[in-house]
XYZ file of C-alpha atoms in Angstrom:
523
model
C 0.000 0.000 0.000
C 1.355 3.369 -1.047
C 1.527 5.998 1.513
C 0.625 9.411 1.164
C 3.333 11.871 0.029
C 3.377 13.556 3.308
C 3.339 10.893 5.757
C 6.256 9.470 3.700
C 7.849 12.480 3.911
C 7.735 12.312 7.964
C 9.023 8.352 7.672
C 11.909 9.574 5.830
C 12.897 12.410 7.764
C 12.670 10.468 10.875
C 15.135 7.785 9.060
C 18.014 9.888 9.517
C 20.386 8.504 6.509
C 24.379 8.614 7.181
C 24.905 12.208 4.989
C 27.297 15.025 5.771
C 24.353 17.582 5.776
C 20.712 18.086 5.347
C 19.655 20.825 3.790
C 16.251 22.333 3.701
C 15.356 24.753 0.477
C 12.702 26.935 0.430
C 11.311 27.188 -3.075
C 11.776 25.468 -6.245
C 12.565 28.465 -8.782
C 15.704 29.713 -10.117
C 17.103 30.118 -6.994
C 15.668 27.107 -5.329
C 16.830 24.733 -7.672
C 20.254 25.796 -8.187
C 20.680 25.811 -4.546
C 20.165 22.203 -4.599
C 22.178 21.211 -7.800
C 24.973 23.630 -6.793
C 25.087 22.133 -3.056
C 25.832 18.523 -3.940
C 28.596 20.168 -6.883
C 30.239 21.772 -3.916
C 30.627 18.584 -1.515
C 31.998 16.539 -4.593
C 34.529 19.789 -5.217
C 35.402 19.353 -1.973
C 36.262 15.808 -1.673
C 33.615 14.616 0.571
C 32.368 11.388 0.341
C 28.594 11.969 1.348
C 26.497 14.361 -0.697
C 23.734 16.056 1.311
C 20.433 14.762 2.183
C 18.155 17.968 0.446
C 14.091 18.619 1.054
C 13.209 21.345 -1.067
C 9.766 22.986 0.243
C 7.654 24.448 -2.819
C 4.239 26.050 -1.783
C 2.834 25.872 -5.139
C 1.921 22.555 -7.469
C 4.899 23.252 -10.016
C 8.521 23.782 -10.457
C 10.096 26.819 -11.783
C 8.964 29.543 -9.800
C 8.996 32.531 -12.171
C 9.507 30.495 -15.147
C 6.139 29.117 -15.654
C 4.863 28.175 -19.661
C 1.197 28.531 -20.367
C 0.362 26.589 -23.681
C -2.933 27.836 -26.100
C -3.652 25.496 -28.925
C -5.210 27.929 -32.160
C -6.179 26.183 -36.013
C -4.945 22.399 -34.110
C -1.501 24.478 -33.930
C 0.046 24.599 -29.982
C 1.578 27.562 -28.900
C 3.967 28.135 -25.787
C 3.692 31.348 -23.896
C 6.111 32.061 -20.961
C 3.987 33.673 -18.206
C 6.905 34.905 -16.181
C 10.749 34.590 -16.869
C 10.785 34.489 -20.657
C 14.655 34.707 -21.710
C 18.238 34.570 -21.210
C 21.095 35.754 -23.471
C 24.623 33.808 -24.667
C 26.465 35.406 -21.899
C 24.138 33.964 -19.077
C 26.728 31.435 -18.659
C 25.211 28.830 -16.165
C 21.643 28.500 -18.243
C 23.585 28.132 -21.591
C 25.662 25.111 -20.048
C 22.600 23.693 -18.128
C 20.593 23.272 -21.425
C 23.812 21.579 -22.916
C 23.803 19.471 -20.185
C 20.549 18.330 -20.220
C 19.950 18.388 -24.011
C 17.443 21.107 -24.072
C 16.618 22.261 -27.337
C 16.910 26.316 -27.577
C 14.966 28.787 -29.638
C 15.386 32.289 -30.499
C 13.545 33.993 -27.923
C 10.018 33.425 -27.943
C 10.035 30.559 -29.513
C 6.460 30.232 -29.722
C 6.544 26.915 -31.577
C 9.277 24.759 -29.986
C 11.327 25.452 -33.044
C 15.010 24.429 -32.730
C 16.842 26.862 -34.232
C 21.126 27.277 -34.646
C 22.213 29.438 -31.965
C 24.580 31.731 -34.400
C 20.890 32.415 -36.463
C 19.440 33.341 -32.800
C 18.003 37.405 -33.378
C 18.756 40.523 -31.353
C 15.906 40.705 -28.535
C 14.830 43.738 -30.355
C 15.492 43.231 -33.616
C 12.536 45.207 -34.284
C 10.449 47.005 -32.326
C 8.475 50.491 -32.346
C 8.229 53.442 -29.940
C 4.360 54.321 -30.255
C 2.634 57.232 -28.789
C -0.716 56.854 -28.184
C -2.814 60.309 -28.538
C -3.970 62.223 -25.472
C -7.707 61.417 -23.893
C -8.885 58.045 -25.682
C -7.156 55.825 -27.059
C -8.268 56.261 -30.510
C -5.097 56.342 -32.530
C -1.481 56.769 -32.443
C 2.016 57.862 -33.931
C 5.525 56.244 -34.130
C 7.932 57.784 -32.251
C 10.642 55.680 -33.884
C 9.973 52.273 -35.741
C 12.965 49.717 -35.861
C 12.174 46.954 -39.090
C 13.526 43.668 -39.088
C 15.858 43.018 -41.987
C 16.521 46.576 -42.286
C 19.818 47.018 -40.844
C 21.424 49.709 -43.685
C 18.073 51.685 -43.145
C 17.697 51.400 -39.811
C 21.551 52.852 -38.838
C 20.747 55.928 -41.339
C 17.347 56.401 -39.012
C 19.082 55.957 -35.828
C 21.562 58.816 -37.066
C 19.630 60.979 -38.297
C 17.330 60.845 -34.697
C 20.050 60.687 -32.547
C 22.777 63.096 -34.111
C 24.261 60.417 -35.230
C 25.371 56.690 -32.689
C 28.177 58.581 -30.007
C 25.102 58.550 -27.089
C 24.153 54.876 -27.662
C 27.802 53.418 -28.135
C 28.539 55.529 -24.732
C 25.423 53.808 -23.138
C 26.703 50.006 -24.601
C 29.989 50.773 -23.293
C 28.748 51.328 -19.744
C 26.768 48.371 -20.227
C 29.987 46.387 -20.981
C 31.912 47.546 -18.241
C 28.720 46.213 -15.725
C 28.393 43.106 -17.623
C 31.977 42.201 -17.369
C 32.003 42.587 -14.251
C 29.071 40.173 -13.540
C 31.172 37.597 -15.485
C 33.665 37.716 -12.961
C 31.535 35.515 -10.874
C 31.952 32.879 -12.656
C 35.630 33.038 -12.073
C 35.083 33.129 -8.514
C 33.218 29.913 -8.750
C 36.380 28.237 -10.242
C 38.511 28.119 -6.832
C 36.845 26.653 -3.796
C 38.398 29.616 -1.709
C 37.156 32.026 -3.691
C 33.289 33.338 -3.990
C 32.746 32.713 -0.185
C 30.771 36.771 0.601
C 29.131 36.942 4.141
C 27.409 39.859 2.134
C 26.265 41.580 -1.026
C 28.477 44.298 -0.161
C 31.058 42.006 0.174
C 30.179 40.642 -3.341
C 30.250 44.284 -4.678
C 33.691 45.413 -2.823
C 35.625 44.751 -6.529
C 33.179 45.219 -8.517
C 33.269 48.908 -8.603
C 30.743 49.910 -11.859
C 28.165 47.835 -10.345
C 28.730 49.326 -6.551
C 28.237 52.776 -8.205
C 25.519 51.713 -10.182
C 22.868 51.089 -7.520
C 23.578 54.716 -6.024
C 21.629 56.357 -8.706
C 18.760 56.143 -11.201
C 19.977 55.697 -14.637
C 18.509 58.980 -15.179
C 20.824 60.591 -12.541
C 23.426 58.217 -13.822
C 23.583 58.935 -17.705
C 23.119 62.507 -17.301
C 25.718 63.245 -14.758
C 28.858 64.861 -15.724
C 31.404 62.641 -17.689
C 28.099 60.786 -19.274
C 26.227 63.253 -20.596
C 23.970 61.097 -22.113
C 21.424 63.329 -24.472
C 17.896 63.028 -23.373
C 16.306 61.585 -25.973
C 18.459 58.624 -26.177
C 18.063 57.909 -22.049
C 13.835 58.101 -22.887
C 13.493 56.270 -25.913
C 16.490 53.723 -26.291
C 17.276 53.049 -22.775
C 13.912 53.650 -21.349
C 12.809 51.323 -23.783
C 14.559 48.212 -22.421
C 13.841 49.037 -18.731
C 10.023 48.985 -19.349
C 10.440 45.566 -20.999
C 12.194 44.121 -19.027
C 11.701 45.930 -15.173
C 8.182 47.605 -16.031
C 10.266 50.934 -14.963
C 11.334 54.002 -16.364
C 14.722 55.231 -16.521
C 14.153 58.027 -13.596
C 12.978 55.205 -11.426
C 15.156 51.802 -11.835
C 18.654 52.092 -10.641
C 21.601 52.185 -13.302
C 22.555 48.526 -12.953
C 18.923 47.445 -14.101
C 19.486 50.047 -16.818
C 22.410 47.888 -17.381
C 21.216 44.788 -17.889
C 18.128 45.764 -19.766
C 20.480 46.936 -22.438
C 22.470 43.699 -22.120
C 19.394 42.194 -23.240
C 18.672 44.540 -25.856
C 22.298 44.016 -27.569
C 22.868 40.022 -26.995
C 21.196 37.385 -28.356
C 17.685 36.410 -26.709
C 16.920 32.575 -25.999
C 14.228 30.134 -24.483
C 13.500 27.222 -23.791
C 11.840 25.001 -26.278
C 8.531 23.817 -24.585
C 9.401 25.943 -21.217
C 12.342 28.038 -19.127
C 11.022 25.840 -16.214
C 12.812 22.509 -17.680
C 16.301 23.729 -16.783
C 15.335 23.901 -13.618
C 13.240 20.559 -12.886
C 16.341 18.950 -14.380
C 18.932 20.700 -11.525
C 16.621 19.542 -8.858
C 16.173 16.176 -10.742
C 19.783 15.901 -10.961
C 20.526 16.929 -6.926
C 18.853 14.251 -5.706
C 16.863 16.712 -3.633
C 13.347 15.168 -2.116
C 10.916 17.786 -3.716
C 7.606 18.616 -1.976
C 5.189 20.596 -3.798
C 2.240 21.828 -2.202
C 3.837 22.209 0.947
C 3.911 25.492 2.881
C 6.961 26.721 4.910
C 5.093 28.844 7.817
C 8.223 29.140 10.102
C 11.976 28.740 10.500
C 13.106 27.989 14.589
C 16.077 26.991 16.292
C 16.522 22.896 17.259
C 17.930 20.572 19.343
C 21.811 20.428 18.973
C 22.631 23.540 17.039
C 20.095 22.242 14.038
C 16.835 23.851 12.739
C 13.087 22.798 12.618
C 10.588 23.767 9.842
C 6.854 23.974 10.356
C 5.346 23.078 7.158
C 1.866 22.644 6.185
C 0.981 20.422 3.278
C -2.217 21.449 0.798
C -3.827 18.395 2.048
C -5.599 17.355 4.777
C -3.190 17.280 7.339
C -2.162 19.628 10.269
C 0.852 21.817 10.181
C 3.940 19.501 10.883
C 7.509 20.331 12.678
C 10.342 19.269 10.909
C 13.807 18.698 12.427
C 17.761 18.453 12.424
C 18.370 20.686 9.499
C 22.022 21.652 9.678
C 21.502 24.267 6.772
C 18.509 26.196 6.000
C 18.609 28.237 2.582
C 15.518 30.413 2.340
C 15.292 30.896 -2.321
C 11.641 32.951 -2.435
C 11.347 36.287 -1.558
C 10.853 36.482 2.352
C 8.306 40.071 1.666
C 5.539 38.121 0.053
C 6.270 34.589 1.216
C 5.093 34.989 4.826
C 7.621 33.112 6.255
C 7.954 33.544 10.061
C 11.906 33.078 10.629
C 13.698 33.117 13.817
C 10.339 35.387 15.781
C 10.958 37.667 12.092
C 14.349 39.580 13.458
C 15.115 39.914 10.250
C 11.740 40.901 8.532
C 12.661 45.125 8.212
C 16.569 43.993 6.590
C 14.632 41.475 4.185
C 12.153 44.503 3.424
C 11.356 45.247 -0.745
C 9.210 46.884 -3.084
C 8.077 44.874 -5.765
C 6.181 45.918 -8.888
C 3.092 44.498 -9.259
C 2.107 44.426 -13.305
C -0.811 42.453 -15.347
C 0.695 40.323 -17.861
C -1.980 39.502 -20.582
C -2.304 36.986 -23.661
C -4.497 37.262 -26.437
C -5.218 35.464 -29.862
C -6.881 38.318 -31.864
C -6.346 41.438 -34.386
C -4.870 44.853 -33.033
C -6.573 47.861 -33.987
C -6.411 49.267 -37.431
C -6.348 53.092 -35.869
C -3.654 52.539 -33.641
C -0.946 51.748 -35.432
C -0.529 53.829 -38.789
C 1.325 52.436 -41.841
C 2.268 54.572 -45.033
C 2.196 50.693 -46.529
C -0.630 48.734 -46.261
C 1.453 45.577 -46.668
C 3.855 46.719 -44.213
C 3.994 44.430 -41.005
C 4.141 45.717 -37.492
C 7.352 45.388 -35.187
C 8.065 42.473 -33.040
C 7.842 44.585 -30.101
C 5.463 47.460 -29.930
C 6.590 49.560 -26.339
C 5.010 53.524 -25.257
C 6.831 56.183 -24.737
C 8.981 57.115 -21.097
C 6.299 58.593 -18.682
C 3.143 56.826 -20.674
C 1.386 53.521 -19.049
C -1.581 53.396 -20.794
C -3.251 51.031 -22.690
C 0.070 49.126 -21.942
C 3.371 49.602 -21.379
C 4.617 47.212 -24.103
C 3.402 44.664 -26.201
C 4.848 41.872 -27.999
C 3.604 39.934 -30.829
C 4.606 36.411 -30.703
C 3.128 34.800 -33.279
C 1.229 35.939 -36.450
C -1.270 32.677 -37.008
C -2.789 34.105 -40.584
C 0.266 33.977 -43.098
C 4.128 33.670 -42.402
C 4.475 37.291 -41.996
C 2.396 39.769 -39.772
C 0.604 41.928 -41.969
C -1.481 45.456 -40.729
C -3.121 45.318 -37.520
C -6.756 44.657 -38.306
C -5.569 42.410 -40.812
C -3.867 39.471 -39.409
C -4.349 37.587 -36.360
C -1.531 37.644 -33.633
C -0.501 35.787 -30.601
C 0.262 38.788 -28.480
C 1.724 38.955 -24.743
C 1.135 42.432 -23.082
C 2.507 44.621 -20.336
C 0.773 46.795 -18.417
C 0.273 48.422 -14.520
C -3.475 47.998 -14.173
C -5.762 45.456 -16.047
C -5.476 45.425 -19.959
C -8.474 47.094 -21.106
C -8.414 44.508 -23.966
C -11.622 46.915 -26.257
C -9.016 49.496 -26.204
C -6.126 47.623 -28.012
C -8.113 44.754 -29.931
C -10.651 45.222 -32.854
C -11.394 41.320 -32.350
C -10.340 38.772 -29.781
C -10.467 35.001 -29.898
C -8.890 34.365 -26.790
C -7.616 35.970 -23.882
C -5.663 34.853 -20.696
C -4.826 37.446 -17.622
C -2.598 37.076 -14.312
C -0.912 39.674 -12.535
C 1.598 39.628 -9.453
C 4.625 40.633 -8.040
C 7.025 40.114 -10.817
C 10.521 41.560 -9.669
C 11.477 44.022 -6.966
C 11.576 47.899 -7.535
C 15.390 48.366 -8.403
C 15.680 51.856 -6.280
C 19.106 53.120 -6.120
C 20.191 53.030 -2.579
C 20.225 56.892 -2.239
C 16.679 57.106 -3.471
C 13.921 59.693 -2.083
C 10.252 59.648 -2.174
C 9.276 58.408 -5.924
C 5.950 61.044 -6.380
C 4.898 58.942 -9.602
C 2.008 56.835 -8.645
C 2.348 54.122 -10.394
C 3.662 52.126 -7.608
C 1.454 53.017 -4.737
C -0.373 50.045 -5.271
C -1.800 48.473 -1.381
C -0.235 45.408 -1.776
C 3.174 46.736 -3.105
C 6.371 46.459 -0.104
C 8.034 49.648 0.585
C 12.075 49.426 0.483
C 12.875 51.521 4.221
C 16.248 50.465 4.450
C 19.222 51.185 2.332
C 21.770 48.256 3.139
C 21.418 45.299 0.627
C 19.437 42.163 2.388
C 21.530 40.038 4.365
C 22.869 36.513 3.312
C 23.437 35.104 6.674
C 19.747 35.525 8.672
C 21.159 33.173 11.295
C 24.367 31.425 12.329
C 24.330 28.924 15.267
C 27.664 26.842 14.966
C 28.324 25.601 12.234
C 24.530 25.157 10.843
C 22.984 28.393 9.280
C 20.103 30.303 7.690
C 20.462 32.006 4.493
C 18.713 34.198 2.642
C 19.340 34.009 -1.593
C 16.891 36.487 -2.712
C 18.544 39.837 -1.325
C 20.516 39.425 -4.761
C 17.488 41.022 -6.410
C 17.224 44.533 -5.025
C 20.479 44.548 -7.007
C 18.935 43.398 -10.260
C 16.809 40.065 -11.536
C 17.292 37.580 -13.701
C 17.114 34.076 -13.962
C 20.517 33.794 -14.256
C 21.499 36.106 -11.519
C 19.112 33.656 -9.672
C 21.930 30.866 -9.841
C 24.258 32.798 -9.370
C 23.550 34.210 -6.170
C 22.443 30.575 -4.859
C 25.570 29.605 -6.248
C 27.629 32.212 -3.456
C 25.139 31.444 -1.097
C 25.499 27.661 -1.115
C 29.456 27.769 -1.533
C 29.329 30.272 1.849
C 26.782 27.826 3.920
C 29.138 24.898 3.323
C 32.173 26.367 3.948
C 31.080 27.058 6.815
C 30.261 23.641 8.305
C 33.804 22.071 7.766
């Protein structure tokens, strides 16, 4: 007779197996699941001859976290749709070897159809896209700003010139972007000596890393127009703008300079996915850990134990009570500790651990775009990949993307063709506004990322964020990594990597640090 998941769960923790450690994760994301893969890496690296006996707690059904695919089938044709974390580029170094590892097949980001596709034929992120301002009052038409076309690259450089007095602002801007992004890479070099990447802190991380230490002290804004950048306006609110709205749902006078940063690392790499779902790389690193995985199982609290250890009370989605678990030597806490509820150590911690994140409406719809909104000289001419308002303008969306045109191989005038489209926006898509037709629709909103705020940030007077169930930043010291530290067990917080900027692949890498610290510290 098979018992249920949870009671086996108590049999098995009450076994005790001869390990080194046992580990407890909370959360099976990014962070989560790299925890997990990364901890029994790091106790082979270090000559051990026990792995680690790992229990990774996720509250929801799924793995993945952020990196959750949605499917739509449309004319007996399926159609993948990444609700959350959607890409990665070549330089994400730990995702590009994980789907090489695991044999995942990778598309050029979105890849809507599961296409395989060679990685050197992968396309710019925003390879073309258009700046459109909607007019004042009702939405009832609209201009380009500036309109980037796919295949146009001769073209395109003689528009950019012409717009920008010629490319000096946006080389400037990519060479800033460099600097940050090489810096980043450096973690990976930490990674490759065992006494190296061991930071009791985020500051600690930061100490050599001096483009992104200065970059959190100011909005990019403040940043790019400060003496010795002189950035010209116009490039800061329609290029650079541009990529923090897709990516951070923030405008350049908001989002610190390192989330500038890497939203322009996205916009000049190459963009992939997933074929069939982000969420696979990480189901594989948990797969490959070993790590016991308990979905639908609450964390509620994080205590001290018995001989130096830790207990968990978890609660299961079923019908039993709220259970203690004990004799965890580690504890590694990989979801945000602002929205998770998590009660750890009587919440000492809870004001250091505080954040601001945004909370957007992410919607998908099968249908035709508006004729009047988007003007064409060409009737045959078909709309960008990537159709993003203007700095300062949130409505009907912040951006939209089209990521699949379902009529013909080619997108042809809105009104015209039918689209897969996913859209961006603060409040609910008001889909009459946007849509002349709609076949099908699907809506979810939530806390997507934290509110990058540089760390010498006022009062932001904008409005956009004083949303009830938003978490206001009232500290400016990063998180801390270390929430407790009782011998040589420990609890440790991944997630404070964030306020610094998020990705998935940040994600691992902070889990990464965090893991590598927590063990050194037991031997």
């Amino acid at each position: 007779m098979k018992l249920p998941a949870f009671q086996a769960l108590l049999i098995l923790l009450a076994s005790n197996p001869v390990v080194s450690l046992k580990i407890a994760i909370v959360g099976a994301g990014a962070a989560g699941s790299s925890a997990a893969f990364f901890a029994q890496q790091e106790l082979a690296q270090r000559g051990g001859d026990k792995g680690a006996e790992i229990h990774v707690f996720e509250s929801s059904e799924r793995i993945g976290g952020r990196a959750h695919v949605g499917t739509v089938t449309y004319n007996n044709q399926t159609m993948y749709f990444e609700q959350g974390a959607s890409m990665f580029i070549g330089k994400n170094r730990h995702l590009m070897d994980m789907a090489k590892r695991f044999n995942l097949t990778l598309c050029a980001h979105p890849c809507t159809f599961g296409q395989d596709l060679d990685m050197e034929d992968a396309a710019s992120g925003l390879a073309s896209f258009g700046l459109w301002q909607p007019l004042k009052g009702p939405v009832k038409g609209g201009s380009w700003v500036v309109r980037q076309r796919a295949g146009q690259s001769y073209r395109n450089g003689l528009r950019l010139l012409w717009r920008y007095s010629g490319l000096s602002d946006i080389r400037r801007v990519r060479g800033f972007t460099k600097d940050a992004v090489d810096e980043f890479l450096q973690s990976y070099e930490e990674f490759e000596n065992l006494q190296q990447g061991v930071f009791n802190s985020w500051d600690e991380y930061l100490e050599k890393k001096p483009m992104l230490q200065k970059s959190l002290y100011y909005t990019a804004d403040q940043f790019y127009s400060a003496q010795g950048s002189d950035i010209g306006r116009q490039v800061l609110h329609e290029i650079v703008s541009l990529a923090t709205r897709v990516n951070y749902m923030q405008d350049v006078d908001m989002v610190n300079t390192l989330g500038a940063h890497i939203s322009m690392a996205a916009e000049s790499d190459k963009a992939y996915s997933v074929a069939g779902g982000n969420w696979q790389t990480f189901g594989h690193m948990l797969s490959e850990s070993g790590a016991h995985v308990h979905l639908k199982t609450r964390v509620l609290a994080i205590d001290h134990a018995g001989a130096g250890g830790y207990r968990l009370l978890v609660e299961p989605r079923t019908h039993d009570a709220a259970t203690s678990l004990d004799g965890f030597d580690i504890v590694i806490v990989a979801t945000p500790l602002p929205l998770s509820g998590i009660r750890v150590l009587d919440k000492r911690h809870s004001e250091l651990v505080d954040a601001k994140y945004v909370h957007m409406h992410v919607t998908f719809v099968i249908g035709q775009l508006r004729s009047d909104l988007f003007p064409f000289d060409d009737l045959h001419e078909p709309l960008p990949r990537l159709i993003v308002t203007p700095f300062g303008i949130t409505y009907p969306f912040n951006c939209l993307s089209i990521l699949a045109c379902l009529d013909n191989d080619s997108c042809a005038v809105a009104g015209k063709s039918t689209v897969l489209v996913k859209v961006f926006s603060h409040r609910p898509l008001d889909l009459a506004a946007v849509f002349a037709s709609v076949h099908w629709h699907h809506q979810q909103s939530w806390h997507a990322y934290p509110q990058l705020e540089p760390r010498n940030a006022g009062n932001f007077s904008r409005g956009i964020f004083d949303d009830p169930l938003a978490f206001h930043l009232s500290r400016r010291v990063l998180p801390p990594i270390v929430l407790d530290q009782s011998g040589s067990a420990g609890v440790y917080y991944v997630n404070g990597m964030e306020t610094l900027f998020s990705t998935m692949e940040s994600q691992t890498v902070a889990a990464r640090h965090v893991v590598r610290l927590a063990i050194s510290k037991t031997l």
